[in-house]
Coordinates of C-alpha atoms in Angstrom, one line a residue:
M1 CA 29.1 -131.3 -75.4
T2 CA 29.5 -134.7 -77.0
D3 CA 27.0 -136.2 -79.4
T4 CA 25.7 -139.5 -77.9
T5 CA 23.6 -140.5 -80.9
P6 CA 24.6 -144.1 -81.9
P7 CA 25.7 -144.5 -85.5
L8 CA 23.1 -147.2 -85.9
A9 CA 19.9 -148.1 -84.0
I10 CA 18.8 -151.7 -84.3
S11 CA 15.4 -152.8 -83.2
R12 CA 14.2 -156.5 -83.0
I13 CA 10.6 -157.4 -83.2
E14 CA 9.5 -161.0 -82.7
T15 CA 6.8 -162.0 -85.2
G16 CA 4.6 -165.0 -85.9
P17 CA 3.9 -168.2 -84.0
I18 CA 7.6 -169.1 -83.5
G19 CA 8.9 -165.7 -82.6
T20 CA 11.0 -165.0 -85.7
N21 CA 13.3 -162.0 -85.5
C22 CA 12.4 -159.1 -87.7
W23 CA 15.0 -156.3 -87.6
I24 CA 14.8 -152.6 -88.2
V25 CA 18.1 -150.9 -88.9
E26 CA 18.1 -147.1 -88.6
R27 CA 20.8 -144.5 -89.1
P28 CA 19.7 -141.8 -86.6
A29 CA 22.0 -139.1 -88.0
S30 CA 20.1 -139.2 -91.3
N31 CA 16.8 -140.8 -90.3
D32 CA 17.2 -143.5 -92.9
A33 CA 16.0 -147.1 -92.2
V34 CA 15.3 -150.5 -93.6
I35 CA 13.3 -153.5 -92.3
I36 CA 14.7 -157.0 -92.6
D37 CA 12.7 -160.3 -92.6
P38 CA 9.2 -159.2 -91.8
G39 CA 8.0 -162.7 -91.1
A40 CA 4.4 -162.1 -89.9
D41 CA 2.2 -159.6 -88.0
A42 CA 2.1 -157.1 -90.9
D43 CA -0.3 -154.8 -89.0
V44 CA 1.9 -154.6 -86.0
L45 CA 5.0 -154.0 -88.1
A46 CA 3.3 -151.4 -90.2
G47 CA 2.2 -149.5 -87.1
H48 CA 5.7 -149.6 -85.7
L49 CA 7.2 -148.4 -89.0
R50 CA 4.7 -145.5 -89.2
G51 CA 5.7 -144.5 -85.7
L52 CA 9.4 -144.1 -86.6
E53 CA 10.9 -140.7 -87.1
A54 CA 13.0 -142.3 -89.8
T55 CA 12.2 -142.8 -93.5
V56 CA 11.9 -146.6 -94.2
H57 CA 13.4 -147.2 -97.6
A58 CA 13.1 -150.9 -98.3
I59 CA 12.4 -154.5 -97.2
L60 CA 15.4 -156.7 -97.2
V61 CA 14.8 -160.5 -97.2
T62 CA 17.6 -162.8 -96.0
Y63 CA 15.9 -165.9 -97.3
V64 CA 12.4 -167.3 -98.1
H65 CA 11.5 -169.7 -95.4
W66 CA 7.8 -169.1 -94.5
D67 CA 8.6 -167.5 -91.1
H68 CA 10.7 -164.8 -92.7
I69 CA 8.4 -163.7 -95.6
G70 CA 4.8 -163.8 -94.3
A71 CA 4.5 -160.0 -94.0
V72 CA 6.6 -159.0 -97.0
A73 CA 3.7 -158.6 -99.5
P74 CA 1.3 -156.7 -97.2
L75 CA 4.0 -154.3 -96.0
A76 CA 5.4 -153.7 -99.5
R77 CA 1.9 -153.0 -100.8
E78 CA 0.7 -150.9 -97.9
L79 CA 3.8 -148.8 -97.4
G80 CA 5.1 -148.7 -100.9
L81 CA 8.4 -150.3 -100.1
P82 CA 10.6 -152.0 -102.6
V83 CA 11.8 -155.6 -101.8
Y84 CA 15.4 -156.8 -102.1
I85 CA 15.9 -160.6 -102.2
S86 CA 18.3 -163.2 -103.6
R87 CA 17.9 -163.9 -107.3
I88 CA 18.0 -167.6 -106.5
E89 CA 14.9 -167.4 -104.2
A90 CA 12.9 -164.6 -105.8
G91 CA 10.6 -167.2 -107.5
V92 CA 9.6 -168.6 -104.1
L93 CA 8.7 -165.2 -102.8
A94 CA 6.7 -164.5 -106.0
S95 CA 4.8 -167.8 -105.7
P96 CA 5.1 -169.4 -102.2
D97 CA 1.9 -171.5 -102.4
G98 CA 3.5 -174.6 -103.8
T99 CA 6.5 -174.5 -101.5
Y100 CA 5.0 -174.7 -98.0
P101 CA 2.4 -177.1 -96.5
P102 CA -1.1 -175.6 -96.1
E103 CA -1.0 -176.0 -92.3
L104 CA 1.5 -173.1 -92.2
G105 CA -1.2 -170.8 -93.6
T106 CA -1.4 -168.7 -96.7
I107 CA 1.6 -166.5 -97.6
E108 CA 0.8 -163.8 -100.2
G109 CA 3.4 -163.8 -103.0
W110 CA 5.3 -160.7 -104.0
Q111 CA 7.4 -160.0 -107.1
A112 CA 10.6 -158.4 -105.7
E113 CA 11.7 -155.2 -107.3
H114 CA 15.4 -156.0 -106.8
E115 CA 17.1 -159.4 -107.2
L116 CA 20.5 -159.8 -105.6
D117 CA 23.5 -162.0 -106.3
G118 CA 25.8 -161.0 -103.5
G119 CA 28.7 -158.5 -103.7
E120 CA 26.4 -155.5 -104.2
Q121 CA 26.5 -152.4 -102.1
L122 CA 23.0 -151.0 -101.4
R123 CA 22.4 -147.4 -100.4
F124 CA 19.2 -146.1 -98.8
G125 CA 19.7 -142.4 -98.3
E126 CA 22.8 -142.3 -96.1
L127 CA 22.3 -145.9 -94.8
S128 CA 24.3 -148.5 -96.7
C129 CA 25.1 -152.2 -96.5
D130 CA 27.1 -154.8 -98.3
V131 CA 25.3 -157.8 -99.6
M132 CA 26.8 -161.3 -98.9
H133 CA 25.7 -164.6 -100.5
L134 CA 25.6 -167.1 -97.6
P135 CA 24.3 -170.4 -98.9
G136 CA 23.7 -173.2 -96.4
H137 CA 20.5 -172.6 -94.5
S138 CA 19.0 -172.1 -98.0
P139 CA 20.6 -171.9 -101.4
G140 CA 20.0 -168.1 -101.8
T141 CA 20.5 -166.9 -98.2
M142 CA 21.8 -163.3 -98.2
G143 CA 23.5 -161.4 -95.4
F144 CA 23.3 -157.6 -95.1
C145 CA 26.4 -156.0 -93.4
F146 CA 26.1 -152.5 -92.1
R147 CA 29.3 -150.5 -91.4
E148 CA 29.3 -147.2 -89.6
A149 CA 32.3 -145.3 -88.2
G150 CA 32.6 -145.7 -84.5
M151 CA 31.1 -149.2 -84.2
P152 CA 31.9 -152.8 -85.4
P153 CA 30.1 -154.0 -88.5
V154 CA 26.6 -155.4 -87.9
A155 CA 25.3 -158.2 -90.1
A156 CA 21.7 -159.5 -90.6
T157 CA 22.2 -163.2 -91.7
G158 CA 18.7 -164.8 -91.3
D159 CA 19.2 -168.2 -89.7
V160 CA 22.8 -168.8 -90.9
L161 CA 23.8 -168.0 -87.3
F162 CA 21.9 -168.7 -84.1
A163 CA 22.7 -167.3 -80.7
G164 CA 25.4 -169.6 -79.3
S165 CA 25.6 -171.9 -82.4
V166 CA 25.6 -172.1 -86.1
G167 CA 22.3 -172.1 -88.1
R168 CA 20.3 -175.1 -89.2
V169 CA 21.0 -177.0 -92.4
D170 CA 18.4 -179.8 -91.8
L171 CA 15.4 -178.1 -93.4
P172 CA 14.0 -178.2 -96.9
M173 CA 16.1 -176.2 -99.4
A174 CA 19.2 -176.4 -97.0
E175 CA 22.6 -177.3 -98.3
P176 CA 24.5 -179.2 -95.6
A177 CA 28.3 -179.2 -96.1

């Protein structure tokens, strides 16, 4: 009998008023997982994470635009998850109040436990990823590339790439070429 368990299981949950993609990457063979870019809807995400058979090890943040960080602090606090973010943008996550207009709502700040430069390899149980610095959409955008035998690499890149096009560089903090 052949094992049909995929090397990685990737779930997408749309969050917030503009349907921002939040990703959960699991390694079913070891039941290890991470959550990437929890932008909003902390209660929904927490319930989903509690329902997983996997152990969720961390929150990974690709960059700090409001729609990607809204649920970071509530999830980190409630589930005891460490946060990994670009060193360049860690200050915005810690104190987002002065960065975004009030009409976007209040975003609770969070002091990330791990600041990244790019080039690191992160390990969460038996799940690992390479960290890539991908400036453009924002100065500190990070990509997280997961490699598992039997499948092509999978990268979470925030809004550096959009389906069918490149990402945006016309927003505050962007760095157009």
